[in-house]
XYZ file of C-alpha atoms in Angstrom:
680
model
C 3.532 55.738 101.591
C 5.282 56.671 104.803
C 8.842 55.721 105.298
C 8.321 53.585 108.431
C 6.783 50.805 106.865
C 8.216 47.404 107.343
C 10.349 45.268 104.807
C 7.230 43.174 104.153
C 5.063 46.213 103.528
C 7.586 47.217 101.090
C 7.577 43.412 99.658
C 4.033 43.752 99.190
C 3.735 47.107 97.593
C 6.427 45.836 94.701
C 4.322 42.719 94.225
C 1.079 44.645 94.034
C 2.627 47.183 91.552
C 4.189 44.125 89.605
C 0.464 42.411 89.542
C -0.664 45.647 88.458
C 1.653 46.182 85.357
C 1.077 42.224 84.454
C -2.735 42.513 84.806
C -2.915 45.754 82.681
C -0.688 44.020 79.689
C -2.814 40.640 80.250
C -6.046 42.834 79.672
C -4.793 44.657 76.549
C -3.260 41.422 75.145
C -6.747 39.556 75.490
C -8.809 42.386 74.222
C -5.767 42.804 71.146
C -8.566 41.887 68.542
C -9.982 45.682 69.417
C -6.503 47.534 68.371
C -7.442 49.179 65.279
C -4.066 50.211 64.225
C -3.701 49.693 60.390
C 0.084 49.130 60.457
C 1.184 47.957 63.941
C -2.196 46.074 65.193
C -1.905 43.928 68.154
C -3.790 41.137 66.613
C -1.295 40.542 63.974
C 1.798 41.475 65.835
C 1.021 38.816 68.784
C -0.591 36.370 66.253
C 0.989 33.247 66.963
C 3.016 34.320 69.584
C 3.851 32.103 72.725
C 1.910 33.737 75.293
C 4.109 32.228 78.250
C 7.022 33.847 76.493
C 5.473 37.062 76.154
C 4.534 36.910 79.895
C 8.185 35.428 81.014
C 9.753 38.697 79.151
C 7.601 41.091 80.905
C 8.420 39.329 84.378
C 12.121 39.520 83.532
C 11.586 43.007 82.656
C 10.090 43.697 86.237
C 12.473 41.945 87.823
C 15.405 43.748 85.907
C 13.440 47.169 87.032
C 13.428 46.041 90.671
C 17.262 45.619 90.663
C 17.386 49.285 88.944
C 15.112 50.799 91.353
C 17.220 49.686 94.476
C 20.669 50.962 92.762
C 21.737 54.158 93.840
C 23.267 56.597 91.366
C 23.265 60.244 90.622
C 22.617 62.127 87.296
C 24.642 65.190 86.787
C 22.288 68.056 86.064
C 24.037 69.621 83.270
C 24.796 66.137 81.380
C 21.179 64.545 81.672
C 20.005 66.423 78.560
C 23.111 64.958 76.767
C 22.625 61.362 78.327
C 18.865 61.565 77.337
C 19.840 62.427 73.582
C 22.381 59.581 73.539
C 19.883 57.221 74.983
C 17.025 57.850 72.940
C 19.380 58.132 69.651
C 20.716 54.796 70.218
C 17.392 53.117 71.196
C 16.164 54.742 67.874
C 18.825 52.944 65.736
C 18.089 49.673 66.982
C 14.860 50.356 64.784
C 16.619 51.282 61.509
C 16.234 47.820 59.935
C 12.502 48.632 59.933
C 11.247 48.518 56.240
C 9.170 51.398 54.891
C 5.640 50.020 55.897
C 3.693 53.211 54.794
C 3.310 53.823 50.818
C 2.547 57.665 51.762
C 6.691 57.889 51.995
C 6.560 57.728 48.388
C 5.089 61.078 48.079
C 7.660 62.455 50.364
C 10.413 60.692 48.449
C 9.400 61.914 45.066
C 9.293 65.495 46.181
C 12.487 65.451 47.875
C 14.019 64.134 44.786
C 12.523 66.544 42.695
C 14.451 69.494 44.934
C 17.563 66.940 44.320
C 17.298 66.875 40.726
C 16.201 70.483 39.863
C 17.423 72.578 42.841
C 15.999 74.771 45.756
C 14.533 77.585 43.639
C 12.898 75.238 41.264
C 11.124 73.419 44.159
C 9.900 76.335 45.814
C 8.498 77.745 42.225
C 6.959 74.593 41.258
C 5.547 73.283 44.633
C 1.735 72.693 43.885
C 1.788 73.446 40.425
C 4.412 71.063 38.299
C 5.235 69.573 41.704
C 1.802 67.837 42.664
C 1.592 67.671 46.476
C -1.686 66.410 47.342
C -2.183 67.359 50.885
C 1.514 67.722 51.848
C 3.046 70.700 53.021
C 6.319 71.744 51.785
C 8.860 71.719 54.962
C 9.645 67.826 55.323
C 10.189 67.132 51.945
C 12.161 70.189 51.396
C 14.519 69.161 54.491
C 14.958 65.386 52.962
C 15.351 66.899 49.579
C 18.632 69.286 51.009
C 19.743 66.067 52.438
C 19.555 64.054 49.314
C 21.275 67.172 47.335
C 23.936 68.409 49.685
C 24.762 64.936 51.606
C 23.729 62.118 49.594
C 20.707 60.222 48.475
C 20.760 57.403 51.195
C 17.923 56.067 53.402
C 20.647 56.260 56.565
C 20.958 59.550 56.016
C 17.062 60.227 56.502
C 17.218 57.626 59.403
C 20.002 59.664 61.120
C 17.942 62.855 60.863
C 14.585 61.492 61.971
C 16.206 59.621 64.883
C 18.187 62.898 65.648
C 14.688 64.510 65.733
C 13.419 61.880 67.909
C 16.426 62.102 70.667
C 15.870 66.032 70.402
C 11.964 65.508 71.209
C 12.936 63.263 74.330
C 15.707 65.626 75.204
C 13.455 69.000 74.943
C 10.475 66.985 76.848
C 12.978 66.384 79.969
C 13.606 70.168 79.876
C 10.094 71.401 79.673
C 9.191 69.348 82.674
C 12.200 70.441 84.358
C 11.490 74.176 83.594
C 7.706 73.845 84.818
C 7.920 71.321 87.304
C 11.101 69.332 88.840
C 13.968 67.486 87.021
C 12.228 64.174 88.204
C 9.251 64.994 86.175
C 11.076 65.783 83.222
C 13.368 62.771 83.538
C 10.619 60.240 83.860
C 8.480 62.074 81.083
C 11.660 61.754 78.729
C 12.332 58.248 79.538
C 8.525 57.278 79.051
C 8.517 58.760 75.635
C 11.860 56.918 74.422
C 10.102 53.780 75.496
C 6.583 54.055 73.737
C 6.635 51.060 70.925
C 4.681 52.906 68.404
C 6.983 55.982 68.461
C 9.863 53.858 67.940
C 9.074 51.900 64.912
C 7.979 55.262 63.502
C 11.188 56.985 64.057
C 13.185 55.496 61.074
C 10.550 55.952 58.444
C 10.453 58.616 55.868
C 7.197 60.219 56.954
C 6.211 63.764 58.436
C 5.139 62.635 61.858
C 8.350 62.635 63.873
C 9.451 65.840 62.425
C 6.207 67.462 63.009
C 6.244 66.336 66.579
C 9.795 67.480 66.974
C 9.400 70.886 65.483
C 6.316 71.631 67.585
C 7.936 70.706 70.924
C 11.079 72.700 69.633
C 8.587 76.071 69.066
C 6.962 75.084 72.279
C 10.352 75.177 74.046
C 11.837 78.016 72.436
C 8.645 80.112 73.141
C 8.802 79.303 76.685
C 12.504 80.626 76.662
C 11.636 83.625 74.869
C 9.068 84.798 77.479
C 11.252 83.950 80.717
C 11.630 86.922 82.812
C 13.286 88.083 85.815
C 11.978 90.445 88.291
C 13.647 93.181 86.395
C 11.710 92.133 83.399
C 14.520 90.906 81.652
C 15.251 87.138 80.181
C 16.912 84.906 82.703
C 20.187 85.054 80.491
C 22.206 87.859 79.034
C 20.020 90.380 77.166
C 20.667 89.270 73.847
C 19.561 85.865 74.265
C 15.803 87.162 74.730
C 16.025 88.273 70.981
C 17.758 85.005 70.019
C 15.215 82.811 71.479
C 12.372 85.091 69.869
C 13.695 84.719 66.541
C 14.386 80.916 66.952
C 10.291 80.731 68.249
C 8.875 82.637 65.052
C 10.936 80.223 62.825
C 9.860 76.882 64.670
C 6.367 77.872 64.422
C 6.491 78.760 60.813
C 8.516 75.554 60.343
C 5.685 73.823 62.309
C 2.811 75.151 60.107
C 4.757 74.354 57.069
C 5.075 70.798 58.110
C 1.366 69.145 58.061
C -2.359 70.653 57.796
C -2.870 69.446 61.017
C -0.141 71.661 62.652
C -2.350 74.449 62.604
C -4.389 72.824 65.273
C -1.488 71.659 67.183
C 0.072 75.508 67.514
C -2.663 75.917 69.812
C -0.478 75.365 72.592
C 1.604 78.476 71.526
C -1.366 80.680 72.827
C -1.599 78.888 76.058
C 2.347 79.551 76.418
C 1.381 82.999 76.492
C -1.597 83.129 79.002
C 0.743 81.162 81.228
C 3.639 83.388 80.808
C 1.736 86.318 81.258
C -0.386 85.051 84.258
C 2.900 84.312 86.007
C 4.396 87.533 85.782
C 5.055 89.212 89.128
C 5.406 93.023 88.361
C 4.157 95.705 85.616
C 7.958 95.519 84.246
C 7.516 91.746 83.803
C 3.766 91.954 81.964
C 5.294 94.751 79.867
C 8.146 92.467 78.640
C 6.124 89.629 78.232
C 3.553 91.422 76.247
C 5.899 93.087 73.787
C 7.741 89.444 73.180
C 4.391 87.889 72.869
C 3.506 90.921 69.966
C 6.646 90.006 68.385
C 6.168 86.405 68.078
C 2.848 86.991 67.282
C 3.060 89.532 64.443
C 6.420 87.901 62.844
C 5.160 84.534 62.749
C 1.884 85.213 61.623
C 3.337 87.344 58.559
C 5.285 84.465 57.576
C 2.135 82.296 57.488
C -0.031 84.851 55.729
C 2.800 85.549 53.375
C 3.102 81.692 52.322
C -0.649 81.482 52.170
C -0.902 84.631 49.678
C 1.960 83.212 47.525
C 0.536 79.618 47.476
C -3.538 80.698 47.873
C -4.625 78.642 45.122
C -2.663 75.421 45.919
C -3.790 75.546 49.698
C -7.215 75.881 48.626
C -6.964 72.788 46.431
C -4.967 71.184 49.074
C -7.821 71.860 51.861
C -10.462 70.630 49.422
C -8.020 67.327 49.072
C -7.998 66.723 52.713
C -11.844 67.049 53.129
C -12.784 64.926 50.227
C -10.216 62.474 51.878
C -12.029 62.395 55.135
C -15.259 62.024 53.426
C -13.833 58.559 51.650
C -11.624 56.896 54.262
C -14.593 55.140 55.795
C -13.420 52.008 56.947
C -9.953 53.232 57.371
C -9.927 54.741 60.859
C -7.925 54.015 63.670
C -9.496 54.708 67.085
C -7.786 57.039 69.379
C -7.984 54.344 71.990
C -5.931 52.144 70.041
C -2.725 54.510 70.432
C -3.614 55.480 74.160
C -3.882 51.676 75.442
C -2.194 49.348 72.922
C 0.606 51.490 71.148
C 2.051 53.200 74.028
C 1.208 51.742 77.276
C -2.053 51.417 79.332
C -0.648 52.704 82.214
C 0.815 55.679 81.050
C -2.928 56.724 79.852
C -4.525 56.250 83.449
C -1.732 58.017 84.857
C -1.931 60.930 82.428
C -5.888 61.076 83.370
C -5.053 60.871 86.912
C -2.764 63.815 86.633
C -5.402 65.886 85.956
C -7.027 65.363 89.363
C -3.660 66.025 90.661
C -2.991 69.131 89.233
C -6.619 70.662 89.465
C -6.106 70.124 93.237
C -2.913 72.043 93.138
C -4.292 74.749 90.831
C -1.051 74.525 89.060
C -1.366 76.848 85.873
C 1.609 75.380 84.255
C -0.459 72.242 83.730
C -2.275 74.187 81.288
C 0.256 73.584 78.821
C 0.400 69.829 78.353
C -3.633 69.396 79.153
C -4.167 71.486 75.754
C -1.367 70.175 74.045
C -2.966 66.731 74.369
C -6.413 67.160 74.659
C -7.186 69.664 71.884
C -5.754 67.195 69.197
C -7.107 64.209 70.848
C -10.841 65.914 70.739
C -10.378 67.328 66.796
C -8.824 64.365 65.536
C -10.555 61.623 67.189
C -10.628 58.325 65.505
C -8.490 59.357 62.507
C -4.906 58.031 62.297
C -2.741 57.269 65.228
C 0.116 58.949 63.605
C -1.733 62.412 63.344
C -1.541 62.323 66.954
C 2.196 61.503 67.537
C 2.791 65.458 68.345
C 0.570 64.850 71.724
C 2.727 61.838 73.185
C 5.247 64.109 75.027
C 2.402 65.932 76.833
C 0.906 62.609 77.785
C 4.560 61.559 79.178
C 4.564 64.749 80.832
C 1.234 64.377 82.378
C 1.920 60.637 83.304
C 5.196 61.743 85.066
C 3.588 64.390 87.148
C 1.090 61.743 88.440
C 3.810 59.024 89.522
C 5.779 62.022 90.774
C 2.680 63.057 92.575
C 1.168 59.984 93.292
C 3.925 57.620 94.542
C 5.860 59.205 97.570
C 8.334 56.402 98.093
C 11.125 56.966 95.840
C 12.343 53.228 95.435
C 8.805 52.439 94.619
C 8.474 55.501 92.538
C 11.617 54.120 90.498
C 10.132 50.806 90.225
C 7.042 51.437 88.873
C 8.284 53.932 86.132
C 11.387 51.558 85.293
C 8.907 48.433 84.940
C 6.705 50.521 82.649
C 9.831 51.918 80.515
C 11.531 48.471 80.357
C 8.351 46.497 79.668
C 7.517 48.935 76.668
C 11.051 48.728 75.152
C 10.881 44.778 75.528
C 7.571 44.789 73.731
C 9.009 47.116 71.153
C 12.422 45.277 70.585
C 11.149 41.507 70.911
C 7.654 41.878 69.016
C 7.324 45.066 67.131
C 10.542 45.071 65.398
C 10.610 41.309 64.107
C 6.771 41.956 63.135
C 7.801 44.881 60.850
C 9.971 42.461 58.962
C 6.935 40.537 57.978
C 5.707 43.464 55.736
C 6.053 42.780 52.097
C 7.732 45.898 51.759
C 10.625 44.066 53.508
C 10.841 42.261 50.090
C 11.438 45.416 47.970
C 14.198 46.597 50.714
C 15.940 43.272 50.056
C 15.886 43.567 46.358
C 17.125 46.865 46.492
C 19.887 45.997 48.864
C 20.747 42.714 46.763
C 20.879 44.951 43.739
C 23.450 47.151 45.446
C 25.752 44.246 45.472
C 25.556 43.754 41.825
C 26.599 47.406 41.290
C 24.548 47.488 38.011
C 21.909 50.234 36.898
C 18.581 48.793 37.502
C 15.562 48.930 35.636
C 12.226 48.624 37.634
C 8.918 47.451 36.521
C 5.874 47.753 38.617
C 3.332 45.221 37.029
C -0.267 45.081 37.686
C -3.363 44.573 36.001
C -4.917 47.599 34.390
C -8.089 47.180 36.657
C -5.946 46.823 39.729
C -7.207 49.037 42.469
C -3.744 50.391 43.398
C -0.901 51.863 41.412
C 2.215 50.320 42.430
C 4.259 52.881 40.328
C 4.371 54.693 44.202
C 6.719 51.493 45.136
C 9.293 53.039 42.635
C 10.008 55.261 45.703
C 10.073 52.625 48.295
C 12.974 50.649 46.070
C 14.990 53.560 45.322
C 15.254 54.869 48.626
C 17.216 51.733 49.372
C 19.170 51.366 46.264
C 22.832 52.765 45.744
C 22.449 52.475 42.149
C 20.847 54.481 39.220
C 17.065 53.585 38.965
C 15.466 53.929 35.657
C 11.705 53.392 34.894
C 11.365 52.211 31.105
C 7.942 52.695 29.619
C 6.531 49.139 28.849
C 3.040 49.505 27.983
C 0.316 52.388 27.357
C -0.540 53.948 30.408
C -4.415 53.905 31.138
C -6.589 57.356 30.756
C -8.484 56.290 34.107
C -8.925 53.880 36.737
C -12.431 53.508 37.661
C -11.984 50.474 39.912
C -9.345 52.451 42.235
C -9.850 52.148 45.821
C -10.949 55.462 46.898
C -8.672 55.337 49.948
C -5.505 54.954 47.773
C -7.046 56.918 44.726
C -4.066 59.485 45.654
C -1.662 56.868 44.101
C -2.799 57.230 40.447
C -1.218 60.835 40.534
C 1.779 58.794 39.470
C 0.478 57.195 36.598
C 3.754 58.028 35.293
C 6.683 57.710 37.228
C 8.293 61.534 37.772
C 10.206 62.755 35.353
C 13.947 62.689 36.795
C 13.752 58.718 36.336
C 15.284 57.757 32.741
C 13.232 55.981 30.651
C 16.325 54.239 28.749
C 16.941 50.554 28.683
C 20.364 49.208 28.870
C 21.364 45.760 28.000
C 23.849 45.616 31.149
C 21.074 46.723 33.669
C 19.519 44.401 35.989
C 15.766 44.268 35.757
C 13.465 44.280 39.176
C 9.681 43.323 38.876
C 7.475 44.637 41.846
C 4.023 42.577 41.245
C 1.161 41.225 43.544
C 1.960 37.598 42.706
C 5.087 35.556 41.812
C 3.416 34.396 38.364
C 1.957 37.872 37.557
C 1.343 38.153 33.903
C 3.949 40.483 32.156
C 3.706 42.205 29.018
C 4.872 40.888 25.922
C 7.535 43.231 25.142
C 9.193 42.653 28.765
C 8.610 38.966 28.914
C 10.541 38.607 25.226
C 13.174 40.861 26.541
C 13.787 38.576 29.879
C 13.743 35.178 28.048
C 16.464 36.595 25.232
C 18.718 38.149 27.838
C 18.171 37.661 31.668
C 18.571 34.911 34.162
C 15.957 34.904 36.976
C 18.102 35.535 39.956
C 16.139 36.317 43.151
C 12.634 36.164 44.350
C 11.610 37.993 47.224
C 8.291 37.079 48.486
C 8.499 36.285 52.239
C 6.790 39.241 53.485
C 2.969 38.857 53.666
C 1.841 42.071 55.665
C 0.962 45.046 53.581
C -1.582 48.037 53.794
C -2.348 48.017 50.306
C -1.640 44.219 49.322
C 1.399 41.839 49.582
C 3.784 42.537 46.681
C 6.681 40.307 45.273
C 9.805 41.556 44.418
C 11.825 39.561 41.672
C 15.441 40.302 40.267
C 16.714 39.365 36.897
C 20.408 40.010 35.909
C 22.065 39.979 32.500
C 23.102 36.743 30.969
C 26.839 36.394 30.955
C 28.396 37.266 27.803
C 31.538 35.588 26.499
C 33.760 38.005 24.640
C 36.259 36.020 22.374
C 39.561 37.931 22.368
C 41.442 35.638 19.790
C 40.973 34.556 17.017
C 38.665 37.480 15.848
C 38.205 36.236 12.412
C 39.280 37.014 8.940
C 42.629 35.557 9.702
C 44.430 32.461 8.261
C 46.178 29.981 9.907
C 48.313 26.949 8.495
C 47.705 23.235 9.533
C 50.239 22.095 12.045
C 50.624 24.968 13.862
C 48.767 25.892 17.117
C 46.378 28.784 17.966
C 45.902 30.412 21.432
C 42.086 30.689 21.820
C 41.230 33.329 24.344
C 37.997 34.840 25.878
C 36.782 36.523 28.863
C 33.307 36.558 30.589
C 31.136 39.922 31.148
C 29.197 39.131 34.056
C 27.260 41.165 36.985
C 28.508 38.291 39.212
C 30.756 36.073 39.705
C 30.490 32.686 37.524
C 33.040 29.738 37.411
C 31.907 27.677 34.478
C 33.151 24.981 32.342
C 33.665 25.944 28.833
C 33.232 23.903 25.905
C 35.085 24.808 22.593
C 33.500 23.754 19.498
C 35.500 24.180 16.139
C 33.596 23.276 12.714
C 33.471 24.188 9.117
C 29.911 24.302 7.341
C 31.378 23.703 3.801
C 33.286 20.492 5.053
C 31.188 19.373 7.454
C 34.291 19.396 9.812
C 33.160 19.347 13.752
C 35.464 18.977 16.841
C 34.170 19.593 20.249
C 36.794 20.222 23.144
C 34.933 19.512 26.528
C 35.579 20.589 29.949
C 38.152 23.543 29.567
C 38.837 25.688 32.546
C 40.184 29.008 32.433
C 40.130 31.734 29.638
C 42.575 30.280 26.966
C 43.235 27.309 25.425
C 46.069 26.370 23.002
C 44.762 24.471 20.007
C 46.804 22.485 17.455
C 45.457 22.369 14.084
C 45.850 18.736 13.108
C 46.083 18.404 9.213
C 44.514 14.911 9.441
C 41.166 16.394 10.840
C 41.033 19.706 9.388
C 41.556 20.183 5.750
C 41.845 23.440 4.068
C 38.589 25.895 4.052
C 37.816 29.550 4.384
C 34.658 29.305 6.591
C 36.036 27.780 9.988
C 34.159 29.080 13.015
C 34.819 28.765 16.711
C 31.918 28.694 19.309
C 32.433 28.942 22.844
C 30.091 27.921 25.281
C 29.941 28.367 29.263
C 27.821 26.050 31.185
C 27.303 25.441 34.877
C 24.665 24.136 37.122
C 24.406 20.387 35.886
C 25.874 21.521 31.991
C 22.901 23.642 31.971
C 24.057 26.365 28.893
C 23.932 29.781 29.811
C 25.660 31.703 27.167
C 28.016 31.325 24.583
C 29.985 33.279 21.729
C 30.424 32.907 17.880
C 33.765 33.489 15.970
C 34.109 33.302 12.387
C 34.927 33.371 9.786
C 38.629 32.247 9.526
C 40.789 30.161 6.954
C 43.340 27.131 7.417
C 45.625 26.737 4.806
C 48.069 23.687 4.023
C 51.005 24.091 6.349
């Protein structure tokens, strides 16, 4: 687009691009039933949504983009990475209210809590043996466990960590784009990445997807820095920085490998960086320097991976067997790659990424091999599996889209308008539709129950209740409750554990690994603990021993059943609290009082929450048949005068204090006896 176009021509360009953006959203909205994402399906997210309201929001976003694109501002080259990190972190923090939507978090939480309970050495020794890890690699649960052990077991610490990783990923995307191409390409790539709705709702979750994406891009950036050379064959900084980056590269490659089984496939980008760095050398000194560092990185990282494989060989063999078996039985539980590329990020981003291949092939840009292989190889080999498995490719896709928009749209204001429209529309969709949708998940019921019991401040006994032939093991939801709980969580045994579960749905068969809750949960019951029951239905049948305990000593306090979306089945969280208990301070029994005197009857209430009842005092003697009721007493004391006309001498007088509220429904009482009355 030439710079001598008339204002009308520019207006037509703005309108045309606005139409393209709106039409792209209209198409995927119309085709939303084809979205196969399990957790954030557009058919569910936009079910019942006012279509006019949706497109009004998009139009307002485009209008805001127009204003921003015509506003002049300059970013400081040195401060840009910091600004990107801050923007990404603050945006990610908006999504901290997202509940844990994926039951897989239970595995990572249980493994992390194992380290917290038993220590680092025990975790390393028991990983894969006493600590059953299924198909989970140790790096992320290990880091979560360190956070729990040395900082505190709190969901907010996990959210800070994962959000910081997300912000770091956006920052490194900018730095890689700037390093290989221009600052503009890096900036747009980072902003595209931080606006992807699917990425934003995944950021606060206790999973491994965000850490894997972050560790991978950190390994890529560190390797690029380790292989930088000057014409003299040295690194671009002081000599010692070469070796620092080399060591960091080795550590990050090993850390990435330890994050997830599919990380091995993602690490093919490292040899691509080796090749690019070698091809770009301009002298023999450069070539020798690059080859020596490539050798060091390859040998050291390979040695660490090999050492791990030797030490945990049996575990890895079993693990890859589990992964292979899982792939065979997850039929009907796939997510198409098109779901991620068109619904979960932005359709224009995908088309621009594809177009960038045409641009870069024409330019024969060797650097383009990096994002191309980074994105393409996982998309080919992990095609139609799960969208979260492909999260590490998103920085590459953002870089490719940024290359297209920077090379395809020559006019600066138009380029800024298109980019900002894509970014702001994506963020608006995430904030106003994805975020509220997550609150309809039934996991929100468990989150709310945990947060309510935090206010009570009592220990919590947690009972996942489900039929013996239920296809899923709700014990995995103990982790979901515990991660939000600030109290001691106990899991008392309340029924025999079946030896097998033939009706278990194959996709969730792994949940039966936790037939019993992990051993670091106390099995002891206490009368002053709150009880939370997680069940498929509000009226779920309870075991007799649990039902009797609730009837005798507990009040129903809260039922959380609002959430109705779940990847397993919807589940309800019911909170019971101990019935308030009256403790009589005086008289205590075995005393003797004289008629005509006054007795100060005092008492107090033991309750997990504030109660303001009206008390009824009953004074009676079984042997004489004397009975007196004192109604409507408030406070915690009453001066009772012993009237000789009413109370004859006897040695079996008793006092009962009842506390009532809610229309005089009696909730609790206390008896004191026996005491004697003599003639005064």
